[in-house]
mmCIF file of C-alpha atoms in Angstrom:
data_model
loop_
_atom_site.group_PDB
_atom_site.id
_atom_site.type_symbol
_atom_site.label_atom_id
_atom_site.label_comp_id
_atom_site.label_asym_id
_atom_site.label_seq_id
_atom_site.Cartn_x
_atom_site.Cartn_y
_atom_site.Cartn_z
ATOM 1 C CA UNK A 1119 -15.539 -23.776 8.593
ATOM 2 C CA UNK A 1120 -11.598 -23.356 8.973
ATOM 3 C CA UNK A 1121 -10.043 -26.698 9.853
ATOM 4 C CA UNK A 1122 -6.668 -28.270 10.921
ATOM 5 C CA UNK A 1123 -5.883 -31.612 11.393
ATOM 6 C CA UNK A 1124 -2.909 -33.320 12.254
ATOM 7 C CA UNK A 1125 -1.070 -35.371 9.596
ATOM 8 C CA UNK A 1126 -1.507 -38.933 10.086
ATOM 9 C CA UNK A 1127 1.543 -41.356 9.232
ATOM 10 C CA UNK A 1128 0.549 -41.427 5.783
ATOM 11 C CA UNK A 1129 1.721 -37.874 5.131
ATOM 12 C CA UNK A 1130 5.620 -38.027 3.907
ATOM 13 C CA UNK A 1131 5.986 -34.574 5.303
ATOM 14 C CA UNK A 1132 6.402 -33.842 9.155
ATOM 15 C CA UNK A 1133 3.362 -35.898 10.434
ATOM 16 C CA UNK A 1134 3.518 -33.159 13.203
ATOM 17 C CA UNK A 1135 2.310 -30.502 10.062
ATOM 18 C CA UNK A 1136 -1.425 -29.641 10.469
ATOM 19 C CA UNK A 1137 -3.793 -30.530 7.435
ATOM 20 C CA UNK A 1138 -5.124 -26.935 6.564
ATOM 21 C CA UNK A 1139 -8.723 -26.688 4.930
ATOM 22 C CA UNK A 1140 -11.823 -25.465 5.129
ATOM 23 C CA UNK A 1141 -15.265 -26.742 4.554
ATOM 24 C CA UNK A 1142 -18.596 -24.576 3.585
ATOM 25 C CA UNK A 1143 -21.235 -25.216 6.309
ATOM 26 C CA UNK A 1144 -24.200 -27.694 5.883
ATOM 27 C CA UNK A 1145 -26.831 -25.691 4.526
ATOM 28 C CA UNK A 1146 -29.268 -25.727 1.526
ATOM 29 C CA UNK A 1147 -27.124 -22.984 -0.376
ATOM 30 C CA UNK A 1148 -25.329 -23.924 -3.233
ATOM 31 C CA UNK A 1149 -22.300 -22.189 -4.447
ATOM 32 C CA UNK A 1150 -19.193 -22.625 -6.840
ATOM 33 C CA UNK A 1151 -16.990 -23.764 -4.168
ATOM 34 C CA UNK A 1152 -17.350 -26.570 -0.917
ATOM 35 C CA UNK A 1153 -14.466 -25.175 0.585
ATOM 36 C CA UNK A 1154 -10.406 -24.894 0.047
ATOM 37 C CA UNK A 1155 -7.394 -26.673 0.730
ATOM 38 C CA UNK A 1156 -3.656 -24.888 1.542
ATOM 39 C CA UNK A 1157 -1.111 -27.723 0.938
ATOM 40 C CA UNK A 1158 2.485 -27.376 2.009
ATOM 41 C CA UNK A 1159 3.879 -28.264 -1.726
ATOM 42 C CA UNK A 1160 2.876 -29.255 -4.862
ATOM 43 C CA UNK A 1161 3.690 -33.140 -4.596
ATOM 44 C CA UNK A 1162 0.219 -34.759 -4.458
ATOM 45 C CA UNK A 1163 1.615 -37.959 -3.566
ATOM 46 C CA UNK A 1164 2.537 -36.613 -0.474
ATOM 47 C CA UNK A 1165 -0.048 -34.181 -0.100
ATOM 48 C CA UNK A 1166 -3.331 -36.092 -0.928
ATOM 49 C CA UNK A 1167 -3.096 -38.802 2.016
ATOM 50 C CA UNK A 1168 -3.551 -36.838 4.873
ATOM 51 C CA UNK A 1169 -6.222 -34.560 3.141
ATOM 52 C CA UNK A 1170 -8.524 -37.868 2.322
ATOM 53 C CA UNK A 1171 -7.704 -39.002 5.964
ATOM 54 C CA UNK A 1172 -8.982 -35.687 7.274
ATOM 55 C CA UNK A 1173 -12.004 -35.358 4.600
ATOM 56 C CA UNK A 1174 -13.080 -39.408 5.081
ATOM 57 C CA UNK A 1175 -14.941 -38.732 8.575
ATOM 58 C CA UNK A 1176 -16.622 -35.578 7.230
ATOM 59 C CA UNK A 1177 -17.503 -36.143 3.543
ATOM 60 C CA UNK A 1178 -17.355 -40.254 3.561
ATOM 61 C CA UNK A 1179 -14.514 -42.501 1.862
ATOM 62 C CA UNK A 1180 -13.062 -40.229 -1.378
ATOM 63 C CA UNK A 1181 -12.361 -42.578 -4.018
ATOM 64 C CA UNK A 1182 -11.201 -39.848 -6.717
ATOM 65 C CA UNK A 1183 -9.444 -36.263 -7.413
ATOM 66 C CA UNK A 1184 -9.331 -34.512 -10.400
ATOM 67 C CA UNK A 1185 -6.761 -31.775 -10.900
ATOM 68 C CA UNK A 1186 -5.249 -29.420 -13.550
ATOM 69 C CA UNK A 1187 -1.623 -30.681 -14.532
ATOM 70 C CA UNK A 1188 -0.497 -27.380 -15.173
ATOM 71 C CA UNK A 1189 -0.193 -26.503 -11.356
ATOM 72 C CA UNK A 1190 0.971 -29.867 -10.430
ATOM 73 C CA UNK A 1191 4.475 -31.204 -11.783
ATOM 74 C CA UNK A 1192 3.505 -34.609 -11.492
ATOM 75 C CA UNK A 1193 0.241 -36.485 -11.438
ATOM 76 C CA UNK A 1194 0.140 -40.128 -9.921
ATOM 77 C CA UNK A 1195 -2.571 -42.292 -11.211
ATOM 78 C CA UNK A 1196 -3.059 -43.469 -7.572
ATOM 79 C CA UNK A 1197 -2.244 -42.334 -4.472
ATOM 80 C CA UNK A 1198 -2.367 -44.638 -1.247
ATOM 81 C CA UNK A 1199 -4.433 -43.128 1.732
ATOM 82 C CA UNK A 1200 -5.245 -45.061 4.794
ATOM 83 C CA UNK A 1201 -7.274 -48.165 4.250
ATOM 84 C CA UNK A 1202 -7.836 -47.541 0.248
ATOM 85 C CA UNK A 1203 -6.427 -46.282 -2.683
ATOM 86 C CA UNK A 1204 -7.288 -42.957 -4.340
ATOM 87 C CA UNK A 1205 -7.474 -42.574 -8.232
ATOM 88 C CA UNK A 1206 -6.144 -39.358 -9.755
ATOM 89 C CA UNK A 1207 -7.169 -38.172 -12.844
ATOM 90 C CA UNK A 1208 -6.298 -34.561 -14.691
ATOM 91 C CA UNK A 1209 -8.187 -32.262 -16.736
ATOM 92 C CA UNK A 1210 -6.737 -29.323 -18.434
ATOM 93 C CA UNK A 1211 -10.384 -27.702 -18.886
ATOM 94 C CA UNK A 1212 -10.264 -27.763 -14.979
ATOM 95 C CA UNK A 1213 -10.119 -24.320 -13.328
ATOM 96 C CA UNK A 1214 -6.192 -24.635 -12.492
ATOM 97 C CA UNK A 1215 -6.791 -22.933 -8.796
ATOM 98 C CA UNK A 1216 -9.274 -26.042 -8.129
ATOM 99 C CA UNK A 1217 -9.591 -29.592 -7.380
ATOM 100 C CA UNK A 1218 -12.364 -31.917 -7.523
ATOM 101 C CA UNK A 1219 -12.912 -34.890 -5.110
ATOM 102 C CA UNK A 1220 -15.385 -37.499 -5.358
ATOM 103 C CA UNK A 1221 -16.796 -39.811 -2.819
ATOM 104 C CA UNK A 1222 -19.473 -42.307 -2.343
ATOM 105 C CA UNK A 1223 -21.285 -40.267 0.167
ATOM 106 C CA UNK A 1224 -21.560 -36.896 -0.650
ATOM 107 C CA UNK A 1225 -20.680 -37.026 -4.386
ATOM 108 C CA UNK A 1226 -18.861 -33.955 -5.863
ATOM 109 C CA UNK A 1227 -16.751 -31.612 -3.496
ATOM 110 C CA UNK A 1228 -14.912 -28.316 -5.183
ATOM 111 C CA UNK A 1229 -11.976 -27.183 -3.353
ATOM 112 C CA UNK A 1230 -9.855 -24.002 -4.014
ATOM 113 C CA UNK A 1231 -6.051 -25.081 -3.839
ATOM 114 C CA UNK A 1232 -4.349 -22.196 -2.285
ATOM 115 C CA UNK A 1233 -0.604 -22.142 -3.621
ATOM 116 C CA UNK A 1234 1.691 -23.677 -1.155
ATOM 117 C CA UNK A 1235 4.090 -20.233 -0.915
ATOM 118 C CA UNK A 1236 0.993 -18.230 0.054
ATOM 119 C CA UNK A 1237 0.735 -15.638 2.947
ATOM 120 C CA UNK A 1238 -0.550 -16.789 6.063
ATOM 121 C CA UNK A 1239 -2.798 -13.703 6.087
ATOM 122 C CA UNK A 1240 -3.763 -14.134 2.441
ATOM 123 C CA UNK A 1241 -4.462 -17.689 2.846
ATOM 124 C CA UNK A 1242 -6.850 -17.471 5.925
ATOM 125 C CA UNK A 1243 -8.730 -14.861 3.768
ATOM 126 C CA UNK A 1244 -8.597 -17.339 0.921
ATOM 127 C CA UNK A 1245 -9.884 -20.434 3.515
ATOM 128 C CA UNK A 1246 -12.901 -18.249 4.995
ATOM 129 C CA UNK A 1247 -13.866 -16.745 1.165
ATOM 130 C CA UNK A 1248 -14.299 -20.429 -0.322
ATOM 131 C CA UNK A 1249 -16.209 -21.727 2.600
ATOM 132 C CA UNK A 1250 -18.991 -18.946 2.405
ATOM 133 C CA UNK A 1251 -21.987 -20.747 1.670
ATOM 134 C CA UNK A 1252 -23.967 -19.778 -1.891
ATOM 135 C CA UNK A 1253 -20.928 -18.099 -3.087
ATOM 136 C CA UNK A 1254 -20.674 -17.530 -6.873
ATOM 137 C CA UNK A 1255 -17.338 -16.385 -6.867
ATOM 138 C CA UNK A 1256 -15.092 -19.144 -8.817
ATOM 139 C CA UNK A 1257 -11.679 -20.176 -7.539
ATOM 140 C CA UNK A 1258 -9.919 -18.175 -10.238
ATOM 141 C CA UNK A 1259 -11.933 -15.207 -9.303
ATOM 142 C CA UNK A 1260 -10.985 -15.452 -5.528
ATOM 143 C CA UNK A 1261 -7.337 -15.977 -6.363
ATOM 144 C CA UNK A 1262 -7.606 -12.669 -8.809
ATOM 145 C CA UNK A 1263 -9.605 -10.584 -6.031
ATOM 146 C CA UNK A 1264 -6.770 -11.855 -3.568
ATOM 147 C CA UNK A 1265 -3.878 -10.660 -5.660
ATOM 148 C CA UNK A 1266 -5.556 -7.179 -6.064
ATOM 149 C CA UNK A 1267 -6.161 -7.294 -2.499
ATOM 150 C CA UNK A 1268 -2.634 -7.859 -1.117
ATOM 151 C CA UNK A 1269 -1.335 -5.428 -4.149
ATOM 152 C CA UNK A 1270 -3.358 -2.859 -2.421
ATOM 153 C CA UNK A 1271 -2.246 -3.641 1.082
ATOM 154 C CA UNK A 1272 1.482 -3.620 -0.013
ATOM 155 C CA UNK A 1273 1.145 -0.160 -1.587
ATOM 156 C CA UNK A 1274 -0.251 1.129 1.689
ATOM 157 C CA UNK A 1275 2.271 -0.291 3.942
ATOM 158 C CA UNK A 1276 4.804 1.113 1.397
ATOM 159 C CA UNK A 1277 3.026 4.591 1.437
ATOM 160 C CA UNK A 1278 2.806 4.464 5.469
ATOM 161 C CA UNK A 1279 6.402 3.700 5.420
ATOM 162 C CA UNK A 1280 7.516 6.519 3.151
ATOM 163 C CA UNK A 1281 5.479 8.389 5.433
ATOM 164 C CA UNK A 1282 7.313 7.515 8.267
ATOM 165 C CA UNK A 1283 10.670 7.778 7.223
ATOM 166 C CA UNK A 1284 9.976 11.428 5.407
ATOM 167 C CA UNK A 1285 8.838 12.959 8.811
ATOM 168 C CA UNK A 1286 4.836 12.869 7.962
ATOM 169 C CA UNK A 1287 3.494 15.838 6.370
ATOM 170 C CA UNK A 1288 6.431 18.003 6.835
ATOM 171 C CA UNK A 1289 7.823 18.168 3.126
ATOM 172 C CA UNK A 1290 11.377 19.179 2.411
ATOM 173 C CA UNK A 1291 12.356 23.006 1.731
ATOM 174 C CA UNK A 1292 12.319 23.738 -1.837
ATOM 175 C CA UNK A 1293 14.783 25.611 -3.827
ATOM 176 C CA UNK A 1294 14.209 28.029 -6.749
ATOM 177 C CA UNK A 1295 15.862 26.855 -9.908
ATOM 178 C CA UNK A 1296 17.165 29.631 -10.762
ATOM 179 C CA UNK A 1297 18.412 31.789 -7.798
ATOM 180 C CA UNK A 1298 18.618 28.759 -5.334
ATOM 181 C CA UNK A 1299 16.942 30.705 -2.578
ATOM 182 C CA UNK A 1300 15.192 28.582 0.052
ATOM 183 C CA UNK A 1301 10.857 28.681 -0.142
ATOM 184 C CA UNK A 1302 9.248 26.877 2.671
ATOM 185 C CA UNK A 1303 5.923 25.353 1.712
ATOM 186 C CA UNK A 1304 2.852 25.733 4.101
ATOM 187 C CA UNK A 1305 1.220 22.953 5.288
ATOM 188 C CA UNK A 1306 -2.695 23.332 5.501
ATOM 189 C CA UNK A 1307 -2.753 24.229 8.798
ATOM 190 C CA UNK A 1308 -0.375 26.796 8.844
ATOM 191 C CA UNK A 1309 -1.276 30.088 7.808
ATOM 192 C CA UNK A 1310 1.087 32.814 6.338
ATOM 193 C CA UNK A 1311 1.532 34.758 9.652
ATOM 194 C CA UNK A 1312 3.433 31.206 11.219
ATOM 195 C CA UNK A 1313 5.912 30.790 8.423
ATOM 196 C CA UNK A 1314 5.902 34.635 7.025
ATOM 197 C CA UNK A 1315 5.299 36.582 9.999
ATOM 198 C CA UNK A 1316 4.253 40.109 8.827
ATOM 199 C CA UNK A 1317 6.119 43.556 10.035
ATOM 200 C CA UNK A 1318 3.109 44.873 11.518
ATOM 201 C CA UNK A 1319 0.338 43.180 13.707
ATOM 202 C CA UNK A 1320 -2.473 44.500 11.167
ATOM 203 C CA UNK A 1321 -3.170 42.817 7.710
ATOM 204 C CA UNK A 1322 -1.562 44.645 4.890
ATOM 205 C CA UNK A 1323 -4.718 46.640 2.942
ATOM 206 C CA UNK A 1324 -6.744 45.261 0.234
ATOM 207 C CA UNK A 1325 -4.580 44.535 -2.712
ATOM 208 C CA UNK A 1326 -1.232 44.744 -1.111
ATOM 209 C CA UNK A 1327 1.026 41.563 0.140
ATOM 210 C CA UNK A 1328 3.652 41.188 2.731
ATOM 211 C CA UNK A 1329 6.660 38.922 1.050
ATOM 212 C CA UNK A 1330 9.777 37.755 3.039
ATOM 213 C CA UNK A 1331 12.581 35.961 1.401
ATOM 214 C CA UNK A 1332 15.001 33.910 3.345
ATOM 215 C CA UNK A 1333 18.056 33.426 1.154
ATOM 216 C CA UNK A 1334 21.869 32.136 1.817
ATOM 217 C CA UNK A 1335 23.179 35.413 0.455
ATOM 218 C CA UNK A 1336 21.981 38.840 0.101
ATOM 219 C CA UNK A 1337 22.454 38.645 -3.906
ATOM 220 C CA UNK A 1338 20.321 35.431 -3.997
ATOM 221 C CA UNK A 1339 17.210 37.433 -1.737
ATOM 222 C CA UNK A 1340 17.546 40.689 -4.251
ATOM 223 C CA UNK A 1341 17.389 38.401 -7.269
ATOM 224 C CA UNK A 1342 14.176 36.709 -5.625
ATOM 225 C CA UNK A 1343 12.863 40.216 -5.297
ATOM 226 C CA UNK A 1344 13.791 41.606 -8.826
ATOM 227 C CA UNK A 1345 11.837 39.214 -10.344
ATOM 228 C CA UNK A 1346 8.740 39.747 -8.082
ATOM 229 C CA UNK A 1347 8.958 43.371 -8.581
ATOM 230 C CA UNK A 1348 8.974 43.117 -12.229
ATOM 231 C CA UNK A 1349 5.383 41.967 -11.845
ATOM 232 C CA UNK A 1350 4.070 43.964 -9.291
ATOM 233 C CA UNK A 1351 4.456 47.512 -7.811
ATOM 234 C CA UNK A 1352 6.119 47.529 -4.573
ATOM 235 C CA UNK A 1353 7.687 49.315 -1.777
ATOM 236 C CA UNK A 1354 11.844 49.453 -1.268
ATOM 237 C CA UNK A 1355 12.411 46.092 0.122
ATOM 238 C CA UNK A 1356 14.393 45.718 3.782
ATOM 239 C CA UNK A 1357 16.894 43.477 4.296
ATOM 240 C CA UNK A 1358 18.006 42.015 7.561
ATOM 241 C CA UNK A 1359 21.150 39.887 8.194
ATOM 242 C CA UNK A 1360 20.050 36.332 9.906
ATOM 243 C CA UNK A 1361 21.912 35.662 13.215
ATOM 244 C CA UNK A 1362 22.404 32.017 12.117
ATOM 245 C CA UNK A 1363 23.867 32.947 8.679
ATOM 246 C CA UNK A 1364 22.014 34.362 5.287
ATOM 247 C CA UNK A 1365 19.614 36.981 4.628
ATOM 248 C CA UNK A 1366 16.218 37.968 5.131
ATOM 249 C CA UNK A 1367 14.600 40.239 2.731
ATOM 250 C CA UNK A 1368 10.967 42.284 3.051
ATOM 251 C CA UNK A 1369 9.099 44.011 0.716
ATOM 252 C CA UNK A 1370 5.289 44.704 0.144
ATOM 253 C CA UNK A 1371 3.666 44.653 -3.219
ATOM 254 C CA UNK A 1372 0.786 46.028 -4.362
ATOM 255 C CA UNK A 1373 -0.948 43.608 -6.633
ATOM 256 C CA UNK A 1374 -3.533 46.154 -7.967
ATOM 257 C CA UNK A 1375 -0.891 48.621 -9.736
ATOM 258 C CA UNK A 1376 1.468 47.974 -12.300
ATOM 259 C CA UNK A 1377 5.073 47.505 -11.817
ATOM 260 C CA UNK A 1378 7.311 50.593 -11.934
ATOM 261 C CA UNK A 1379 11.107 50.592 -12.480
ATOM 262 C CA UNK A 1380 12.978 49.462 -9.206
ATOM 263 C CA UNK A 1381 14.574 51.647 -6.895
ATOM 264 C CA UNK A 1382 17.962 51.099 -5.821
ATOM 265 C CA UNK A 1383 18.666 48.347 -4.013
ATOM 266 C CA UNK A 1384 19.954 48.588 -0.584
ATOM 267 C CA UNK A 1385 22.969 46.215 0.783
ATOM 268 C CA UNK A 1386 22.196 47.012 4.426
ATOM 269 C CA UNK A 1387 19.164 47.485 6.770
ATOM 270 C CA UNK A 1388 17.184 50.541 6.202
ATOM 271 C CA UNK A 1389 16.465 52.344 9.744
ATOM 272 C CA UNK A 1390 12.839 52.331 10.625
ATOM 273 C CA UNK A 1391 10.793 54.601 12.332
ATOM 274 C CA UNK A 1392 9.501 51.366 14.044
ATOM 275 C CA UNK A 1393 10.909 50.289 17.447
ATOM 276 C CA UNK A 1394 11.749 47.005 17.712
ATOM 277 C CA UNK A 1395 12.683 43.754 15.608
ATOM 278 C CA UNK A 1396 10.438 42.884 12.771
ATOM 279 C CA UNK A 1397 8.281 39.814 13.456
ATOM 280 C CA UNK A 1398 11.095 37.194 14.603
ATOM 281 C CA UNK A 1399 13.692 39.117 14.021
ATOM 282 C CA UNK A 1400 16.687 40.135 16.261
#
């Protein structure tokens, strides 16, 4: 159960600030922790009085508090609370993420101490986790787990931001390291006919592949075609000017035949018996 209680006059901080803590519900289950406390600072003289005042009615009069000094710059011997004095002790063997409270009525109560600067969403998770009845997780383990959870969430947000900033799944055009011709990557939902329409409505015969090269200059397109034809036998390429600038070059390769000496390059479009434009050509 997570609780916030308005600070009383004993709090040196703004009395309107609530005391933030959670307590394990009354149950027969015994766990490592009995709840959590989220202070506003590391000043025990300021922070303890409102906590003690809030817990006195639930746990009985708090008479002693024990902390690990590594988390508190100053550990006062006594802290005045409403109507009585609380004695404060420190032990280096105590889990630094925990504090122990002793009362006449309940006895010992162990609370996770959430660092003051913790983000509210993370603090809310810790306040809830520390109040689970019968939990075997220690204060140190809870803090370590929350650090890992926060890291994963930040990584997820960073990845989502990068995804959005980069335009979703659209990848930037790749550049051939030598030639500089543009190679458009296909997404899993796009077939070859979407980005690289073939010259005919039917698929090439078995073993053959239609290749379309888009480059800024005819020389760049022909250089890429030359590299391909060193590996595969193919038809003489067909080149076309692109209306917005650049060159498209088409060729068909036979992946089942050895490469043959390249034919003379064409610098202009080769007449075709086919009527109309090729694919998306104009």
